[in-house]
Coordinates of C-alpha atoms in Angstrom, one line a residue:
M1 CA 0.1 -0.2 0.0
P2 CA 1.2 3.3 -0.6
S3 CA 2.6 4.8 2.8
E4 CA 2.4 8.3 4.3
A5 CA 5.4 9.5 2.7
A6 CA 3.5 9.9 -0.3
G7 CA 1.8 13.0 0.0
V8 CA 5.2 14.5 1.0
R9 CA 5.2 17.6 -1.4
G10 CA 7.7 17.9 -4.5
T11 CA 8.2 14.3 -5.2
S12 CA 6.7 13.3 -8.4
A13 CA 6.2 9.7 -10.2
A14 CA 7.6 11.3 -12.9
F15 CA 10.8 10.6 -11.2
S16 CA 10.4 7.3 -9.6
V17 CA 12.4 3.6 -9.7
T18 CA 10.7 0.5 -8.6
V19 CA 13.2 -2.2 -7.1
L20 CA 12.4 -6.1 -6.3
V21 CA 14.8 -7.0 -3.3
P22 CA 14.6 -9.0 -0.7
G23 CA 12.4 -8.1 2.6
R24 CA 15.6 -7.9 4.9
V25 CA 16.8 -5.1 3.0
R26 CA 14.5 -2.8 3.4
A27 CA 16.7 -0.7 6.3
D28 CA 19.0 -0.6 4.1
I29 CA 16.9 1.3 1.2
D30 CA 15.7 3.6 4.5
A31 CA 19.3 4.2 4.6
V32 CA 19.5 5.8 1.0
I33 CA 16.7 7.1 1.3
A34 CA 18.1 9.3 4.1
S35 CA 21.1 10.3 2.4
A36 CA 19.5 11.3 -0.7
P37 CA 20.8 14.8 -1.9
G38 CA 17.0 15.5 -2.3
V39 CA 13.2 14.7 -1.4
V40 CA 12.9 10.8 -1.6
V41 CA 9.8 8.8 -0.4
C42 CA 8.5 5.5 -0.4
Y43 CA 5.0 5.1 -2.2
A44 CA 4.6 1.6 -2.2
D45 CA 6.3 -1.9 -0.6
E46 CA 4.2 -4.8 -1.6
A47 CA 5.0 -8.6 -1.6
D48 CA 6.0 -9.9 -5.0
E49 CA 2.7 -11.7 -6.1
A50 CA 5.2 -13.4 -8.9
D51 CA 7.2 -15.3 -6.1
A52 CA 6.5 -17.1 -2.9
R53 CA 10.1 -15.9 -1.4
D54 CA 10.0 -12.8 1.0
Q55 CA 10.5 -10.2 -1.9
R56 CA 9.3 -6.7 -1.8
R57 CA 8.6 -4.5 -5.1
I58 CA 9.4 -1.0 -3.5
T59 CA 8.6 2.2 -5.5
L60 CA 10.9 5.1 -4.3
D61 CA 9.8 8.7 -6.1
A62 CA 12.3 11.8 -6.1
D63 CA 11.9 15.3 -6.5
S64 CA 14.3 15.9 -9.8
G65 CA 15.7 13.8 -12.6
S66 CA 19.0 14.6 -10.6
T67 CA 17.9 13.2 -7.3
L68 CA 16.8 9.8 -9.2
A69 CA 20.2 9.5 -10.6
W70 CA 21.4 9.3 -7.6
L71 CA 19.2 7.2 -5.6
T72 CA 19.5 4.8 -8.8
S73 CA 23.1 4.8 -8.3
A74 CA 23.2 4.6 -4.4
L75 CA 20.7 1.8 -4.9
R76 CA 23.2 -0.1 -6.6
A77 CA 26.0 0.2 -5.0
R78 CA 24.5 -0.7 -1.9
L79 CA 22.5 -3.4 -2.4
G80 CA 24.7 -5.0 -5.1
A81 CA 23.3 -9.1 -5.2
D82 CA 20.2 -8.2 -3.2
L83 CA 18.9 -5.6 -6.1
L84 CA 17.4 -8.2 -8.0
Q85 CA 15.3 -5.8 -10.6
T86 CA 15.2 -2.3 -11.5
E87 CA 12.7 -0.6 -13.4
D88 CA 11.5 2.9 -14.6
P89 CA 7.7 3.3 -14.4
V90 CA 8.1 6.5 -17.0
F91 CA 9.7 4.1 -19.7
T92 CA 7.4 1.2 -18.6
V93 CA 4.0 3.1 -19.3
A94 CA 5.8 4.4 -22.2
S95 CA 7.1 1.3 -23.8
T96 CA 3.2 0.1 -24.0
G97 CA 1.9 2.6 -26.7
K98 CA -0.9 3.8 -23.2
L99 CA -3.3 3.0 -25.7
T100 CA -4.7 0.4 -27.7
Q101 CA -7.3 -0.5 -30.5
S102 CA -10.3 -3.1 -29.7
L103 CA -12.6 -4.5 -32.4
C104 CA -16.4 -3.1 -31.9
A105 CA -18.0 -6.2 -33.6
S106 CA -17.8 -9.9 -33.1
V107 CA -15.3 -11.8 -34.8
T108 CA -16.3 -15.4 -33.2
T109 CA -18.2 -17.3 -35.9
G110 CA -17.6 -17.6 -40.0
H111 CA -20.8 -15.9 -39.9
D112 CA -19.3 -13.1 -38.3
L113 CA -16.0 -13.0 -40.5
A114 CA -17.9 -12.8 -43.4
L115 CA -19.3 -8.9 -42.2
F116 CA -15.6 -8.1 -42.7
D117 CA -15.2 -9.7 -46.2
A118 CA -14.8 -7.7 -49.5
E119 CA -18.1 -8.8 -50.8
A120 CA -19.5 -7.1 -47.3
D121 CA -17.2 -3.7 -48.3
R122 CA -18.2 -3.5 -51.5
R123 CA -22.2 -3.4 -50.2
V124 CA -21.7 -0.5 -48.0
I125 CA -18.7 1.4 -50.4
R126 CA -21.4 1.3 -53.5
Y127 CA -23.9 2.5 -51.1
L128 CA -21.5 5.6 -50.3
S129 CA -20.8 5.9 -53.8
V130 CA -24.3 6.8 -54.0
H131 CA -25.2 8.7 -50.5
P132 CA -21.5 10.1 -49.8
N133 CA -23.3 12.4 -47.0
H134 CA -24.2 9.0 -45.4
T135 CA -20.6 8.3 -44.4
D136 CA -20.9 8.9 -40.2
R137 CA -23.9 7.1 -40.2
V138 CA -22.3 3.9 -41.9
T139 CA -18.6 4.0 -40.9
G140 CA -16.9 4.4 -37.5
R141 CA -15.6 7.9 -38.8
P142 CA -17.9 10.2 -36.0
R143 CA -16.0 8.3 -33.1
R144 CA -12.4 8.8 -34.3
I145 CA -10.0 12.1 -33.9
A146 CA -6.6 12.4 -35.4
L147 CA -4.2 13.8 -32.8
L148 CA -1.4 15.4 -34.9
T149 CA 1.9 17.2 -34.0
D150 CA 4.5 18.7 -36.0
A151 CA 7.0 18.4 -32.8
S152 CA 7.6 22.0 -33.4
A153 CA 6.7 22.8 -29.6
V154 CA 7.1 19.5 -27.5
L155 CA 7.1 20.9 -23.9
D156 CA 9.9 23.0 -22.8
F157 CA 12.3 21.3 -26.1
E158 CA 13.4 23.0 -29.3
P159 CA 11.8 21.6 -32.5
L160 CA 12.3 17.8 -32.1
A161 CA 11.8 14.8 -34.9
A162 CA 8.1 14.1 -35.6
E163 CA 8.8 10.5 -33.5
A164 CA 10.1 11.7 -30.6
A165 CA 6.8 13.6 -29.9
L166 CA 5.5 10.4 -29.6
P167 CA 5.5 9.7 -25.9
A168 CA 3.9 12.9 -25.3
V169 CA 1.2 12.9 -28.2
E170 CA 0.0 9.4 -26.5
S171 CA -0.4 10.8 -22.8
Q172 CA -2.3 13.9 -24.6
A173 CA -4.7 11.2 -26.8
A174 CA -5.1 9.1 -23.4
H175 CA -6.3 12.3 -21.5
L176 CA -8.7 13.2 -24.4
H177 CA -10.0 9.4 -24.6
R178 CA -10.7 9.3 -20.8
A179 CA -12.5 12.8 -21.0
T180 CA -14.5 12.2 -24.0
G181 CA -14.9 8.6 -24.8
L182 CA -13.9 8.7 -28.5
D183 CA -11.2 6.9 -30.0
V184 CA -8.1 9.6 -30.4
I185 CA -5.7 8.0 -33.0
P186 CA -1.6 9.6 -32.0
M187 CA 0.0 11.0 -35.1
P188 CA 3.2 13.0 -35.2
V189 CA 3.8 14.3 -38.7
D190 CA 6.9 14.5 -40.6
A191 CA 6.0 18.4 -41.9
H192 CA 8.7 20.7 -42.3
E193 CA 6.3 23.7 -43.1
P194 CA 2.8 24.9 -42.1
A195 CA 2.1 24.4 -45.9
D196 CA 2.9 20.8 -45.6
L197 CA 1.0 20.2 -41.8
A198 CA -2.0 21.9 -43.8
R199 CA -2.2 19.8 -46.8
L200 CA -2.0 16.5 -44.5
V201 CA -4.6 17.6 -42.7
G202 CA -6.9 18.0 -45.6
M203 CA -5.6 14.3 -46.7
L204 CA -6.5 13.1 -43.6
A205 CA -9.4 14.5 -42.9
P206 CA -11.7 12.3 -44.6
G207 CA -11.3 9.0 -42.5
F208 CA -12.1 11.4 -39.2
A209 CA -14.8 13.2 -37.7
A210 CA -12.2 16.1 -36.4
M211 CA -8.1 16.7 -36.2
V212 CA -6.2 18.2 -33.2
L213 CA -3.0 20.0 -33.4
V214 CA -1.3 19.6 -30.4
H215 CA 2.1 20.5 -28.9
T216 CA 2.7 22.4 -32.3
H217 CA 4.1 25.9 -32.0
V218 CA 1.2 28.7 -32.1
R219 CA 2.8 30.5 -35.3
R220 CA 2.2 27.2 -37.4
I221 CA -1.2 26.4 -36.2
D222 CA -2.5 30.3 -37.3
A223 CA -0.7 29.4 -40.5
V224 CA -2.2 26.1 -41.0
R225 CA -5.7 27.6 -40.4
A226 CA -5.0 30.2 -42.8
A227 CA -3.9 27.8 -45.4
M228 CA -6.9 25.8 -44.9
L229 CA -9.0 29.3 -45.5
A230 CA -6.9 29.7 -48.5
A231 CA -7.9 26.6 -49.6
A232 CA -11.3 27.1 -50.1
R233 CA -12.4 23.5 -49.7
P234 CA -16.3 23.1 -50.4
T235 CA -16.1 21.0 -46.7
S236 CA -13.3 22.6 -44.5
P237 CA -12.2 19.7 -41.9
L238 CA -12.7 20.1 -38.4
L239 CA -9.4 21.5 -36.7
L240 CA -9.1 22.3 -33.0
D241 CA -6.1 23.1 -31.4
S242 CA -4.8 22.8 -27.8
I243 CA -3.6 26.8 -27.5
N244 CA -6.7 28.4 -29.1
D245 CA -9.6 25.8 -28.4
G246 CA -7.2 24.7 -24.7
L247 CA -4.7 26.7 -23.1
A248 CA -6.2 30.4 -24.0
V249 CA -9.7 29.3 -22.6
A250 CA -8.6 27.9 -19.4
A251 CA -6.4 30.8 -19.4
T252 CA -9.3 33.5 -19.5
A253 CA -11.3 31.5 -16.7
A254 CA -8.2 31.7 -14.7
I255 CA -8.2 35.4 -14.9
L256 CA -12.0 36.0 -14.5
N257 CA -12.0 33.5 -11.5
H258 CA -9.0 35.7 -9.8
L259 CA -10.7 39.0 -10.0
R260 CA -14.2 37.9 -8.9
A261 CA -12.1 36.6 -5.6
H262 CA -10.2 40.2 -5.3
G263 CA -13.4 41.8 -5.7
I264 CA -12.7 43.2 -9.4
E265 CA -15.0 43.9 -11.7
P266 CA -13.7 43.0 -15.2
A267 CA -14.6 46.1 -16.9
R268 CA -12.6 48.3 -14.1
A269 CA -9.6 45.2 -14.3
R270 CA -6.0 46.2 -15.6
V271 CA -4.4 43.1 -16.7
A272 CA -1.4 42.9 -18.8
I273 CA -0.3 39.9 -21.1
V274 CA 3.1 39.4 -21.3
D275 CA 4.3 37.9 -24.9
P276 CA 0.6 38.1 -26.2
G277 CA 1.8 36.2 -29.2
R278 CA 2.3 32.6 -27.3
G279 CA -1.3 32.5 -26.4
G280 CA -3.1 32.5 -29.7
D281 CA -6.7 34.2 -29.2
L282 CA -6.3 34.4 -25.5
A283 CA -6.6 38.8 -25.7
G284 CA -9.6 38.6 -28.0
L285 CA -11.0 36.3 -25.6
V286 CA -10.2 38.1 -22.5
V287 CA -11.3 41.2 -24.0
G288 CA -14.8 39.2 -24.9
A289 CA -14.9 38.1 -21.4
G290 CA -15.3 41.9 -20.1
V291 CA -12.0 43.2 -19.3
R292 CA -11.5 46.2 -21.0
Q293 CA -7.9 47.5 -20.2
V294 CA -5.6 45.1 -21.5
T295 CA -2.0 45.5 -21.9
L296 CA 0.0 43.5 -24.7
Y297 CA 3.6 43.4 -23.7
D298 CA 6.1 42.4 -25.6
P299 CA 9.3 41.4 -23.4
V300 CA 11.5 40.7 -26.6
L301 CA 10.9 44.4 -27.8
Y302 CA 10.7 46.3 -24.6
G303 CA 12.8 44.3 -22.1
V304 CA 11.6 43.2 -18.5
Q305 CA 12.2 46.5 -16.8
P306 CA 9.3 48.2 -18.1
L307 CA 7.4 46.1 -16.6
H308 CA 8.1 46.7 -13.5
G309 CA 7.4 50.1 -13.7
L310 CA 3.6 49.6 -14.8
A311 CA 2.8 46.8 -12.1
A312 CA 1.5 49.4 -9.5
D313 CA -1.0 50.2 -12.4
L314 CA -2.2 46.5 -13.0
D315 CA -4.0 44.0 -11.4
L316 CA -2.8 40.9 -12.5
I317 CA 0.1 39.9 -14.7
V318 CA -0.8 36.9 -17.5
D319 CA 2.9 35.5 -18.2
L320 CA 3.1 33.1 -21.1
I321 CA 6.9 33.4 -21.4
G322 CA 8.3 32.4 -17.8
L323 CA 9.3 35.4 -16.6
A324 CA 12.8 34.8 -13.9
R325 CA 11.8 37.7 -12.1
P326 CA 8.2 39.1 -12.1
P327 CA 7.2 42.4 -10.8
D328 CA 6.6 42.4 -6.9
G329 CA 3.2 43.6 -5.5
V330 CA 1.5 42.6 -8.2
A331 CA -0.4 39.3 -8.5
V332 CA 1.4 36.7 -11.6
L333 CA -0.9 33.9 -13.6
R334 CA 1.8 31.9 -14.8
T335 CA 0.5 30.4 -17.9
R336 CA 3.5 28.8 -20.1
P337 CA 2.0 26.8 -23.0
E338 CA 5.1 24.3 -22.9
L339 CA 5.6 23.9 -18.6
P340 CA 1.7 23.1 -17.5
P341 CA 1.4 22.3 -14.2
P342 CA 0.7 18.8 -12.8
L343 CA -2.3 17.4 -13.3
D344 CA -3.2 17.0 -9.4
S345 CA -2.1 20.9 -8.9
A346 CA -3.9 21.9 -12.3
S347 CA -6.8 24.0 -10.3
L348 CA -4.4 26.6 -9.7
G349 CA -3.4 27.2 -13.4
P350 CA -4.5 26.9 -17.0
R351 CA -4.2 23.4 -19.0
P352 CA -5.2 22.7 -22.5
L353 CA -7.5 19.8 -20.9
H354 CA -9.8 22.3 -18.9
A355 CA -11.2 23.3 -22.1
L356 CA -10.4 21.3 -25.1
P357 CA -12.4 18.1 -24.2
G358 CA -15.4 19.5 -24.1
L359 CA -15.0 21.6 -26.8
L360 CA -14.2 18.7 -28.9
Q361 CA -16.9 16.4 -27.7
A362 CA -19.2 20.0 -29.2
A363 CA -17.2 20.4 -32.5
V364 CA -17.8 16.5 -33.0
T365 CA -21.6 16.3 -31.8
M366 CA -22.6 19.5 -33.9
R367 CA -20.2 18.7 -36.6
R368 CA -19.4 22.2 -36.7
P369 CA -16.1 24.5 -36.0
I370 CA -15.2 25.6 -32.7
T371 CA -16.4 29.7 -32.8
P372 CA -15.3 32.6 -30.4
A373 CA -18.8 32.3 -29.0
A374 CA -18.2 28.5 -28.3
R375 CA -14.5 29.6 -26.6
L376 CA -16.3 32.2 -24.4
A377 CA -19.2 29.7 -23.9
A378 CA -16.7 27.2 -22.3
V379 CA -14.7 29.9 -20.5
R380 CA -18.1 30.7 -18.6
A381 CA -19.1 27.0 -18.3
L382 CA -15.4 26.6 -16.4
T383 CA -16.0 29.6 -14.0
M384 CA -19.0 28.1 -13.1
Q385 CA -18.1 24.6 -12.1
T386 CA -14.6 26.5 -10.3
P387 CA -15.2 25.6 -6.5
P388 CA -14.9 28.8 -4.0
G389 CA -10.8 29.6 -3.6
M390 CA -9.4 28.0 -6.4
L391 CA -8.6 29.1 -9.9
L392 CA -10.1 26.6 -11.9
P393 CA -11.7 23.3 -11.5
P394 CA -9.7 20.0 -11.0
L395 CA -9.3 18.3 -14.0
D396 CA -10.5 15.1 -12.4
L397 CA -14.6 16.8 -11.7
P398 CA -16.7 14.3 -13.3
R399 CA -19.0 17.1 -14.8
L400 CA -16.2 19.6 -15.8
T401 CA -16.3 18.2 -19.8
P402 CA -20.1 17.5 -20.0
A403 CA -20.4 21.5 -18.7
V404 CA -18.3 22.5 -21.2
A405 CA -19.2 20.4 -24.2
A406 CA -23.1 21.6 -23.2
A407 CA -22.0 25.3 -23.3
A408 CA -20.6 25.3 -26.7
V409 CA -22.9 23.1 -28.0
E410 CA -25.7 26.1 -27.1
A411 CA -23.1 28.3 -28.4
L412 CA -23.1 26.5 -31.8
S413 CA -26.7 25.9 -31.9
A414 CA -27.3 29.4 -32.0
R415 CA -26.1 30.0 -35.3
E416 CA -29.1 28.1 -36.8

């Protein structure tokens, strides 16, 4: 069972090691923990069910990569032959692929198999050739989502080879599947230019209900959307992204909740957005939500010092770049797209997952692109779902995604 120490602040399962050892060496492990250069806690100490002998499977969580590296080395040096097995849970989870495909129809009998055969397919395809608008009715496309990235903005890395982004895209796919129940397919793509990415979106669209861009730089997202508009397709693919349909919506809700908690009316609030280009439509959403005094501050152009001079006249700074020395005396909402808050503390900072699942569900339900009005409706839904004393709802709130989806569907329906 997890130990009480598992709740120690600062440790993370992202920096864990699991060891299989004889039960008698627990005192040696405790001695290693006590001498660690950082925080280490024992998350779990369980009997190894695969072996009747007195062996324990122990999971230790550290506070950083450097502490984990020290811990692994120290355990090997101290335990020697008693260290029967070492496992890194992060790589164990990643190596499973995190998602799998399952059959929705039975293939138990020969009669079942015949429904998957060429003649059966021929009948459905012939029908679709006459009724192309019925694709969603007679195929699985309505529940299938493509999760695309060109690996241009994966966490805080420089642009990567597309395949290196796969672990992060698989995690996002798992989160979206859990929240929506949709089949989300992670798809890193080798697209060197935005035009290439736009062409890929168009080429893949026939097989999916919607496409979602994640871990893609906001400039490339904007360029893809512009290229799709210029292409003037008869029917444009449903395209969402984690910045405009995720982070910007959640950050706007966090801004409103902060102002409300401090008794500041949005129309009277003074908000500065640092490096606004990183936030997609954040500035437009903030104005649309009723904040009338918004300063768009470019730290590359002006440096940081003038921002300190503005601080006395501000109620909130929204930091999209990660300021090393933010001004004193003014609240700062850290909203850096590359470094979202941990999932278990997301009620204190915005994550794309606050809004993206609900907006995706709404887009698929209505078969319409997400509009600024739908994003604003999602902002209002997030503020209504936020418990007192928090900036945002916890991500595991059961009613979160349905509430956002319902608000967005209402806004999209109003266009009819």
